[in-house]
Coordinates of C-alpha atoms in Angstrom, one line a residue:
Chain A
M1 CA 0.0 0.0 0.0
K2 CA 1.5 3.3 -1.1
V3 CA 1.3 6.4 1.0
D4 CA -1.1 9.2 0.1
W5 CA 1.3 12.2 -0.3
S6 CA -1.5 14.8 0.0
T7 CA -1.6 14.0 3.8
F8 CA 1.7 12.1 4.3
Y9 CA 3.8 15.2 3.7
Q10 CA 2.8 16.4 7.2
H11 CA 4.2 13.2 8.6
I12 CA 7.5 13.9 6.8
I13 CA 7.7 17.4 8.2
E14 CA 7.0 16.1 11.7
A15 CA 9.7 13.4 11.3
T16 CA 12.2 15.9 10.0
G17 CA 11.5 18.1 13.1
E18 CA 12.1 15.1 15.3
T19 CA 15.4 14.3 13.6
I20 CA 16.6 17.9 14.0
Y21 CA 15.4 18.0 17.6
M22 CA 17.3 14.7 18.4
V23 CA 20.5 15.8 16.7
T24 CA 20.5 19.3 18.2
L25 CA 19.9 18.2 21.7
T26 CA 22.4 15.4 21.4
L27 CA 24.9 17.8 20.0
I28 CA 24.4 20.2 22.9
F29 CA 24.8 17.5 25.6
G30 CA 27.5 15.7 23.7
S31 CA 29.5 18.9 23.3
I32 CA 29.2 20.0 26.9
F33 CA 30.3 16.6 28.3
G34 CA 32.6 15.8 25.4
I35 CA 34.6 19.0 25.6
T36 CA 34.9 18.5 29.4
V37 CA 36.1 14.9 29.1
G38 CA 38.3 15.8 26.1
L39 CA 40.0 18.7 28.1
A40 CA 40.3 16.4 31.1
L41 CA 41.9 13.8 28.9
F42 CA 44.4 16.3 27.4
V43 CA 45.5 18.1 30.6
T44 CA 46.0 14.9 32.6
R45 CA 48.3 13.4 29.9
Q46 CA 51.9 12.8 30.8
N47 CA 53.9 16.0 31.1
N48 CA 50.9 18.2 30.8
I49 CA 49.6 20.9 33.1
L50 CA 47.5 18.6 35.4
E51 CA 49.3 15.3 34.7
N52 CA 47.4 12.5 36.4
R53 CA 48.0 8.9 35.3
W54 CA 44.9 7.5 37.0
I55 CA 42.4 10.0 35.6
F56 CA 43.9 9.8 32.1
G57 CA 44.1 6.0 32.2
I58 CA 40.5 5.6 33.3
L59 CA 39.0 8.1 30.8
N60 CA 41.2 6.7 28.0
F61 CA 40.1 3.2 28.8
I62 CA 36.3 4.0 28.9
I63 CA 36.6 5.8 25.5
N64 CA 38.4 3.0 23.9
I65 CA 35.8 0.5 25.2
I66 CA 32.7 2.4 24.1
R67 CA 33.7 3.9 20.8
P68 CA 34.2 0.7 18.8
I69 CA 30.7 -0.7 19.7
P70 CA 28.4 -0.4 16.7
F71 CA 25.7 2.2 17.6
I72 CA 22.8 -0.2 17.1
V73 CA 24.3 -2.7 19.5
F74 CA 25.1 0.0 22.0
L75 CA 21.5 1.3 21.7
V76 CA 20.0 -2.0 22.5
F77 CA 22.6 -2.8 25.2
L78 CA 21.9 0.4 27.0
M79 CA 18.1 0.0 27.0
P80 CA 17.8 -1.0 30.7
V81 CA 19.8 2.1 31.7
T82 CA 17.8 4.3 29.3
R83 CA 14.5 3.0 30.8
T84 CA 15.8 3.8 34.3
V85 CA 17.0 7.3 33.4
M86 CA 14.4 8.4 30.8
G87 CA 11.5 6.3 32.0
T88 CA 11.0 4.8 28.5
T89 CA 12.9 3.2 25.6
I90 CA 10.6 4.5 22.9
G91 CA 10.5 7.9 21.2
T92 CA 12.9 10.7 20.6
G93 CA 13.6 11.4 24.2
A94 CA 14.7 7.8 24.7
A95 CA 16.9 8.0 21.6
I96 CA 18.7 11.1 22.8
F97 CA 20.2 9.4 25.9
P98 CA 22.3 6.7 24.1
M99 CA 23.1 9.2 21.3
A100 CA 24.4 11.8 23.8
I101 CA 26.6 9.2 25.5
M102 CA 28.1 8.0 22.3
A103 CA 28.5 11.6 21.1
T104 CA 30.3 12.5 24.4
F105 CA 33.0 10.0 23.8
S106 CA 33.4 10.8 20.1
V107 CA 33.6 14.6 20.9
A108 CA 36.1 13.9 23.7
R109 CA 38.5 12.1 21.4
I110 CA 38.2 14.8 18.7
V111 CA 38.7 17.5 21.3
E112 CA 41.8 15.8 22.7
Q113 CA 43.2 15.4 19.2
N114 CA 42.6 19.1 18.4
L115 CA 44.2 20.2 21.6
M116 CA 47.3 18.0 20.8
S117 CA 47.8 20.0 17.6
I118 CA 48.4 23.2 19.7
D119 CA 52.0 24.1 19.8
P120 CA 53.3 23.0 23.3
G121 CA 55.5 26.1 23.2
V122 CA 52.4 28.3 23.4
I123 CA 51.3 26.5 26.5
E124 CA 54.8 26.8 28.0
A125 CA 54.7 30.6 27.2
S126 CA 51.5 31.0 29.1
K127 CA 52.9 29.1 32.0
A128 CA 55.9 31.3 32.0
M129 CA 53.6 34.3 32.1
G130 CA 52.2 33.0 35.4
A131 CA 48.9 31.5 34.1
S132 CA 47.2 29.0 36.4
P133 CA 46.1 25.6 35.0
L134 CA 42.5 26.8 34.8
Q135 CA 43.5 30.1 33.1
I136 CA 45.5 28.0 30.6
I137 CA 42.4 25.9 29.8
F138 CA 40.1 28.8 29.3
T139 CA 42.4 31.4 27.8
V140 CA 44.8 29.3 25.8
L141 CA 43.6 25.8 25.1
I142 CA 40.0 26.5 24.1
P143 CA 40.6 29.7 22.0
E144 CA 43.6 28.2 20.3
A145 CA 41.8 25.0 19.3
L146 CA 38.4 26.6 18.6
G147 CA 38.5 26.6 14.8
P148 CA 39.4 22.9 14.3
L149 CA 37.1 22.1 17.2
V150 CA 34.1 23.5 15.3
L151 CA 35.0 21.3 12.3
G152 CA 35.2 18.4 14.7
L153 CA 31.8 19.1 16.1
T154 CA 30.4 19.4 12.6
F155 CA 31.9 16.0 11.8
V156 CA 30.2 14.6 14.9
S157 CA 26.8 16.2 14.2
I158 CA 26.8 14.6 10.7
G159 CA 27.5 11.3 12.4
L160 CA 24.6 12.0 14.7
I161 CA 22.2 12.4 11.8
D162 CA 23.3 8.9 10.9
F163 CA 22.8 7.7 14.6
S164 CA 19.3 9.3 14.6
A165 CA 18.3 7.2 11.6
V166 CA 19.5 4.1 13.4
A167 CA 17.6 5.1 16.5
G168 CA 14.5 5.2 14.3
Y169 CA 14.9 1.5 13.7
V170 CA 14.1 0.8 17.4
G171 CA 11.3 3.2 17.7
G172 CA 13.3 6.4 18.2
G173 CA 11.2 8.4 15.8
G174 CA 12.4 10.8 13.2
L175 CA 13.2 10.3 9.5
G176 CA 14.9 7.0 10.1
Q177 CA 11.7 5.5 11.5
V178 CA 9.7 6.8 8.6
A179 CA 12.1 5.4 6.0
I180 CA 12.1 2.0 7.7
T181 CA 8.4 1.7 8.4
Y182 CA 7.0 3.1 5.1
G183 CA 9.9 2.9 2.7
Y184 CA 11.4 -0.4 3.6
Q185 CA 8.7 -2.5 5.3
R186 CA 6.0 -1.3 2.9
F187 CA 8.2 -1.2 -0.2
D188 CA 7.3 2.4 -0.9
T189 CA 10.3 3.7 -2.9
S190 CA 8.9 7.3 -3.0
V191 CA 9.1 7.6 0.8
M192 CA 12.6 6.1 0.7
I193 CA 13.8 8.7 -1.9
V194 CA 12.2 11.7 -0.1
T195 CA 13.7 10.7 3.3
V196 CA 17.1 10.1 1.8
V197 CA 17.0 13.5 0.0
I198 CA 16.0 15.3 3.2
L199 CA 18.8 13.6 5.1
I200 CA 21.3 14.6 2.4
I201 CA 20.1 18.2 2.6
L202 CA 20.3 18.2 6.5
V203 CA 23.9 17.0 6.2
Q204 CA 24.8 19.6 3.7
I205 CA 23.3 22.4 5.9
A206 CA 25.2 21.1 8.9
Q207 CA 28.4 21.0 7.0
W208 CA 27.9 24.5 5.6
I209 CA 27.1 26.0 9.0
G210 CA 30.2 24.3 10.5
N211 CA 32.5 25.4 7.7
T212 CA 31.3 29.0 7.9
I213 CA 31.8 29.2 11.6
A214 CA 35.2 27.5 11.5
K215 CA 36.3 29.8 8.6
K216 CA 35.4 32.9 10.6
L217 CA 37.3 31.5 13.6
M218 CA 40.4 30.5 11.7
R219 CA 40.5 33.5 9.4
R220 CA 41.9 31.5 6.5
Chain B
M1 CA 69.9 38.9 41.2
I2 CA 69.8 35.3 39.7
E3 CA 72.0 32.8 41.6
F4 CA 72.6 29.2 40.7
L5 CA 74.1 27.3 43.6
D6 CA 75.5 23.9 42.6
V7 CA 72.4 23.2 40.5
S8 CA 71.8 19.9 38.7
K9 CA 68.9 18.6 36.7
T10 CA 68.4 15.0 35.7
F11 CA 65.7 13.7 33.4
K12 CA 64.6 10.1 33.3
I13 CA 63.9 9.3 29.7
A14 CA 62.9 5.7 29.1
K15 CA 64.5 4.5 32.3
R16 CA 67.8 6.2 31.3
E17 CA 69.1 9.1 33.2
V18 CA 70.0 12.2 31.3
H19 CA 72.1 14.8 33.1
A20 CA 71.0 18.0 31.4
V21 CA 72.6 20.3 33.9
R22 CA 75.5 19.3 36.2
N23 CA 76.7 21.2 39.2
V24 CA 76.2 24.7 37.8
S25 CA 77.1 27.7 40.0
L26 CA 76.8 31.1 38.6
T27 CA 75.5 34.5 39.4
V28 CA 73.7 37.0 37.1
N29 CA 74.0 40.5 38.4
K30 CA 71.5 43.2 38.2
G31 CA 71.9 45.1 34.9
D32 CA 73.8 42.3 33.2
I33 CA 73.2 41.0 29.7
F34 CA 74.4 37.5 30.5
G35 CA 74.8 35.1 27.7
V36 CA 75.0 31.3 27.9
I37 CA 76.5 29.7 24.8
G38 CA 76.7 26.1 23.9
F39 CA 76.1 23.6 21.1
S40 CA 72.7 21.9 21.0
G41 CA 72.2 19.4 23.8
A42 CA 74.6 21.3 26.1
G43 CA 71.9 21.9 28.6
K44 CA 71.5 25.6 28.2
S45 CA 67.8 25.4 27.5
T46 CA 67.2 23.5 30.7
L47 CA 69.3 25.9 32.6
L48 CA 67.2 28.8 31.4
R49 CA 64.0 27.1 32.4
L50 CA 65.3 26.6 36.0
V51 CA 65.1 30.4 36.4
N52 CA 61.3 30.5 36.2
L53 CA 60.9 26.9 37.5
L54 CA 59.4 25.6 34.2
E55 CA 61.9 22.9 35.2
A56 CA 62.6 22.2 38.8
P57 CA 66.2 21.4 39.8
T58 CA 67.0 17.9 40.9
S59 CA 69.6 19.2 43.4
G60 CA 71.1 22.5 44.3
M61 CA 69.3 25.9 44.7
V62 CA 68.1 28.6 42.3
K63 CA 67.7 32.0 44.0
I64 CA 66.1 35.1 42.6
N65 CA 66.7 38.3 44.7
D66 CA 67.7 36.0 47.5
T67 CA 64.5 34.0 47.4
D68 CA 64.9 30.2 47.0
L69 CA 62.5 29.2 44.3
A70 CA 61.9 25.8 45.8
S71 CA 60.3 27.6 48.9
L72 CA 57.6 29.2 46.8
S73 CA 53.9 28.1 46.8
A74 CA 52.2 27.5 43.5
K75 CA 50.6 30.9 43.8
D76 CA 53.7 32.8 44.8
L77 CA 55.5 31.0 41.9
R78 CA 52.9 32.4 39.4
Q79 CA 53.5 35.9 40.9
L80 CA 57.2 35.5 40.5
R81 CA 56.8 34.4 36.9
R82 CA 55.0 37.6 36.2
R83 CA 58.2 39.4 37.2
I84 CA 60.3 37.4 34.7
G85 CA 59.6 37.9 31.0
M86 CA 60.4 35.1 28.6
I87 CA 60.9 35.0 24.8
F88 CA 61.3 32.0 22.6
Q89 CA 63.0 30.8 19.5
N90 CA 59.6 30.0 17.9
F91 CA 58.0 33.1 19.4
N92 CA 55.1 31.1 20.8
L93 CA 52.5 33.8 20.1
F94 CA 48.8 33.0 20.5
S95 CA 47.5 32.5 16.9
S96 CA 43.9 33.2 18.1
R97 CA 44.8 36.6 19.4
T98 CA 45.8 39.8 17.6
V99 CA 49.2 41.5 18.2
A100 CA 47.5 43.8 20.7
G101 CA 45.7 40.8 22.2
N102 CA 49.0 38.9 22.7
V103 CA 50.6 41.8 24.4
A104 CA 47.6 42.4 26.6
Y105 CA 47.4 38.7 27.7
P106 CA 49.7 38.8 30.7
L107 CA 48.0 42.0 31.9
K108 CA 44.6 40.2 31.6
L109 CA 46.0 37.4 33.8
E110 CA 46.8 40.0 36.4
G111 CA 43.4 41.5 36.2
V112 CA 44.6 44.9 35.2
P113 CA 41.7 47.3 34.3
K114 CA 40.8 47.5 30.6
A115 CA 41.7 51.2 30.1
E116 CA 45.1 50.5 31.7
I117 CA 45.6 47.5 29.5
E118 CA 44.9 49.5 26.4
R119 CA 47.3 52.3 27.5
R120 CA 50.1 49.8 28.4
T121 CA 49.6 47.8 25.2
A122 CA 49.9 50.9 23.0
E123 CA 53.0 52.0 24.9
L124 CA 54.7 48.6 24.5
L125 CA 53.9 48.4 20.8
E126 CA 55.3 51.9 20.3
F127 CA 58.5 50.7 22.1
V128 CA 59.0 47.8 19.8
G129 CA 58.0 49.8 16.8
L130 CA 54.8 47.8 15.9
S131 CA 52.0 50.3 16.6
D132 CA 50.6 49.9 13.1
K133 CA 50.3 46.1 13.5
A134 CA 48.1 46.2 16.6
K135 CA 45.1 44.6 14.9
N136 CA 47.0 42.1 12.8
F137 CA 47.2 38.4 13.7
P138 CA 50.6 36.8 14.2
E139 CA 50.4 34.7 11.0
Q140 CA 50.5 38.0 9.0
L141 CA 53.8 39.1 10.5
S142 CA 57.4 38.3 9.6
G143 CA 59.7 36.5 12.0
G144 CA 61.4 39.6 13.2
Q145 CA 58.0 41.3 13.8
K146 CA 56.8 38.2 15.7
Q147 CA 59.8 38.3 18.0
R148 CA 59.0 42.0 18.6
V149 CA 55.5 41.1 19.7
G150 CA 57.1 38.4 21.9
I151 CA 59.3 41.0 23.5
A152 CA 56.4 43.5 24.0
R153 CA 54.4 40.7 25.6
A154 CA 57.3 39.7 27.8
L155 CA 57.7 43.3 29.0
A156 CA 54.0 43.9 29.7
T157 CA 54.1 43.2 33.4
N158 CA 57.2 45.4 34.0
P159 CA 59.5 42.4 34.7
E160 CA 62.9 42.8 36.3
I161 CA 64.4 40.0 34.3
L162 CA 64.0 38.9 30.7
I163 CA 65.1 35.4 29.8
C164 CA 65.6 34.7 26.1
D165 CA 65.5 31.1 24.7
E166 CA 67.5 31.2 21.4
A167 CA 65.5 34.4 20.6
T168 CA 67.3 35.1 17.3
S169 CA 68.1 31.5 16.1
A170 CA 65.1 31.5 13.7
L171 CA 66.0 34.9 12.2
D172 CA 68.2 36.0 9.4
P173 CA 71.4 38.0 10.2
E174 CA 69.8 41.4 9.5
T175 CA 66.7 40.7 11.6
T176 CA 69.0 39.2 14.3
A177 CA 70.9 42.5 14.5
D178 CA 67.6 44.5 14.9
I179 CA 66.3 42.2 17.7
L180 CA 69.7 42.4 19.5
K181 CA 69.5 46.2 19.3
L182 CA 66.1 46.0 20.8
L183 CA 67.3 43.7 23.6
K184 CA 70.1 46.2 24.3
R185 CA 67.5 49.0 24.6
V186 CA 65.4 46.8 26.9
N187 CA 68.5 46.5 29.1
K188 CA 69.7 50.1 29.0
E189 CA 66.5 52.1 28.8
L190 CA 64.3 49.9 31.0
G191 CA 67.0 48.6 33.3
I192 CA 66.0 45.0 32.8
T193 CA 68.5 42.2 33.5
V194 CA 68.8 39.9 30.5
L195 CA 69.7 36.2 30.6
L196 CA 69.9 34.7 27.2
I197 CA 71.0 31.4 25.7
T198 CA 72.3 31.0 22.2
H199 CA 74.6 28.9 20.0
E200 CA 75.7 32.0 18.0
M201 CA 78.9 33.6 19.3
N202 CA 77.9 36.7 17.3
V203 CA 75.0 37.2 19.7
I204 CA 77.3 37.1 22.7
T205 CA 79.9 39.5 21.3
T206 CA 77.2 41.9 20.1
I207 CA 75.3 42.5 23.3
C208 CA 76.5 40.5 26.3
N209 CA 78.8 41.7 29.0
R210 CA 79.2 38.3 30.6
V211 CA 79.2 34.9 29.2
A212 CA 79.1 31.2 30.4
V213 CA 80.1 28.5 28.0
M214 CA 78.3 25.2 28.5
E215 CA 79.1 21.7 27.4
N216 CA 77.5 18.4 28.5
G217 CA 75.5 20.2 31.2
E218 CA 78.5 21.8 32.8
V219 CA 79.7 25.4 32.7
I220 CA 83.2 25.1 31.3
E221 CA 84.2 28.7 31.1
L222 CA 82.7 31.8 32.7
G223 CA 83.6 35.5 32.7
D224 CA 83.5 38.9 31.1
V225 CA 83.0 38.6 27.4
L226 CA 86.1 40.5 26.5
D227 CA 88.3 38.3 28.7
V228 CA 86.8 35.1 27.4
F229 CA 87.0 36.3 23.9
T230 CA 90.6 37.3 24.0
K231 CA 91.9 34.5 26.3
P232 CA 89.7 31.5 25.8
E233 CA 90.9 28.5 27.8
H234 CA 88.7 25.6 26.8
P235 CA 88.9 24.2 23.3
T236 CA 85.1 24.4 22.9
T237 CA 85.2 28.1 23.7
Q238 CA 88.0 28.5 21.1
R239 CA 85.8 26.8 18.5
F240 CA 83.0 29.3 19.2
I241 CA 85.3 32.2 18.9
E242 CA 86.7 30.9 15.7
S243 CA 83.2 30.8 14.4
V244 CA 83.1 34.6 14.4
N245 CA 86.7 35.3 14.3
K246 CA 88.8 33.1 12.0
D247 CA 92.2 34.5 13.0
L248 CA 94.4 33.1 10.3
P249 CA 94.2 32.6 6.6
S250 CA 94.2 29.0 5.3
A251 CA 97.4 27.0 5.2
E252 CA 97.2 26.8 1.4
L253 CA 97.1 30.6 1.1
L254 CA 100.0 31.0 3.6
K255 CA 102.1 28.5 1.6
E256 CA 101.4 30.3 -1.6
W257 CA 102.5 33.6 -0.1
H258 CA 105.6 32.0 1.3
A259 CA 106.5 30.6 -2.0
A260 CA 106.0 34.0 -3.6
G261 CA 108.5 35.6 -1.3
D262 CA 106.6 36.6 1.8
K263 CA 109.0 35.2 4.4
H264 CA 108.2 37.2 7.5
I265 CA 104.5 36.7 8.3
Y266 CA 103.4 37.7 11.7
Q267 CA 100.2 37.8 13.6
V268 CA 99.4 40.9 15.7
T269 CA 96.6 41.0 18.2
Y270 CA 95.7 43.9 20.4
T271 CA 92.8 45.3 22.4
G272 CA 91.5 48.7 23.4
G273 CA 93.8 51.7 23.7
A274 CA 96.9 50.5 21.8
T275 CA 95.0 51.4 18.6
N276 CA 95.0 55.1 19.2
Q277 CA 98.6 55.6 17.9
P278 CA 100.0 54.9 14.5
L279 CA 102.3 52.3 16.1
L280 CA 103.0 50.1 13.2
S281 CA 104.1 52.8 10.8
Q282 CA 106.2 54.5 13.5
V283 CA 108.1 51.4 14.3
T284 CA 108.5 50.2 10.8
Q285 CA 109.7 53.6 9.5
K286 CA 112.2 53.7 12.3
Y287 CA 113.8 50.5 11.0
D288 CA 113.2 51.1 7.4
V289 CA 111.0 48.0 7.2
H290 CA 107.8 47.8 5.0
F291 CA 104.8 45.8 5.9
N292 CA 101.7 44.7 4.1
I293 CA 98.4 43.7 5.8
V294 CA 97.6 40.4 4.3
Y295 CA 94.7 39.3 6.5
G296 CA 92.8 40.5 9.5
S297 CA 89.8 42.0 11.3
V298 CA 89.0 44.5 14.0
R299 CA 85.8 44.1 16.0
E300 CA 84.2 45.9 18.8
I301 CA 83.3 44.0 22.0
Q302 CA 81.8 45.8 25.0
G303 CA 83.2 49.1 23.7
N304 CA 86.7 47.8 23.2
L305 CA 88.4 47.3 19.9
L306 CA 89.8 43.9 19.4
G307 CA 92.2 43.7 16.5
N308 CA 93.8 40.7 14.8
L309 CA 96.0 41.4 11.8
V310 CA 98.3 39.2 9.8
L311 CA 101.3 41.2 8.4
S312 CA 103.9 40.4 6.0
F313 CA 107.1 42.3 6.7
K314 CA 109.6 43.1 3.9
G315 CA 113.2 44.3 4.4
D316 CA 116.5 43.3 5.8
Q317 CA 116.3 40.2 8.1
D318 CA 118.1 42.0 10.9
K319 CA 115.9 45.1 10.8
V320 CA 112.7 43.1 10.7
S321 CA 113.8 41.3 13.8
K322 CA 114.5 44.6 15.6
A323 CA 111.2 46.0 14.5
I324 CA 109.4 42.9 15.8
Q325 CA 111.2 43.1 19.1
E326 CA 110.1 46.7 19.6
L327 CA 106.5 45.9 18.6
Q328 CA 106.5 43.0 21.1
A329 CA 106.6 45.5 23.9
I330 CA 103.3 47.1 22.9
V331 CA 101.2 44.4 21.2
D332 CA 101.0 40.6 21.0
I333 CA 103.0 39.6 18.0
K334 CA 104.1 36.1 17.0
E335 CA 105.4 34.6 13.8
V336 CA 102.9 32.6 11.8
I337 CA 104.5 29.1 11.5
L338 CA 103.7 27.3 8.4
D339 CA 102.1 24.0 8.9
E340 CA 104.2 21.6 6.8
S341 CA 101.9 18.6 7.1

């Protein structure tokens, strides 16, 4: 049974809204926690401003454990926790929880890598000027790495659009669910094409926004 | 002002101990431009970082104005670091901040009011001659301009001491000369004590009044630049001096001259006042001996002239000997022996 586009378009708009909502919220939580964890990872590294073998080792271990898990497996695996925290395992709210956790660790690794590209000499110079570790984090590390950081977050947010589609498979809502329920399970190619096109457009917009901001920050 | 008392620093790299600095004792006095010279790996970079405790000594004591750095709390140490400006070989400017932003940074750390920061930043950029670049970003500047920004930033908090980590090593000779002039102004006009490290003898002779030569973590020679330059004791020091002051022509050239009839080749070295009189012509005229300057240089170190001339004397053997004898009383003169090997 093919969908009736004269009414179905509303369904598509709603689903697009859900996808944007999921991705945006996940990006916000993922960035806040991810940047924090990434900074912690960087500053506790050997020979760095707050060197701490234990904190670095634990964070590094957790990231290395979680990141390689395929998202769909992680999503299902985390369901008991999701139910406890969010009260449900269905819907966009329930999808955001595992997405945000996965995003946190992706962002953390990207943040750490961006920070490592900062010339250590610049950090040494700020130390020599009498900056405290906190001052170094907020007035040197973050501003110096901001341009590449925005590009990294853009990369993650595009990955999140992908995650949101996967979440749709297990009842997370959004365009992914529409594509699977109507396009795949009911063999309606038109729905498949429309959702794919919208997803492509969303990715393009996200990339464009990220590039524009990063360009402004890096002045290149 | 800065005192090193039997200071050593050992790094553990992959379970191997590296003695970067060994038993160094030296004093930098107020108003000095003190140079530490050494080849790479000599430990001078580590020595410099002991001054603001970017590296902590393994043993011994570093004192600044009679305060033992090891006794300072983290907070007091940060306060002290604000009294010690530092500049770097690779400038280490903040790429995300403008020139003015870089200079303002240490003042922001101190919580100086905004109006005062602007006034001070403008004043410093004026001092280093970069007022027109205030709004530019570091990547738009040349190496010499970047180092000027580095100097302005290091001076922002009115330090008593400026430490320079190979500050001119990444610059071409002309720019090096400009930066050295600026450092001299920092010393003379602002009364800031300068401690610098370098591998270029030229830097030492141009601006330093005192020098320490380092090798394998040890200070192997120490003293006033003029003394060390004229009477180097250690072979390494001699090598550094040769790098700016090759005192003899090559053996090939000497042999050629000898073969062509220049039999009396002498090397004359002198410092300071002896140059005020026409000594050579007086003495040679007296004995009816002629001379020809075949090689040489005169350089200025710390306001003293330092001459090194290779002369070929022509005339009667006897008269040449007498003229040489008389000259010996006034300047250092010795025959250049041909290396027959």
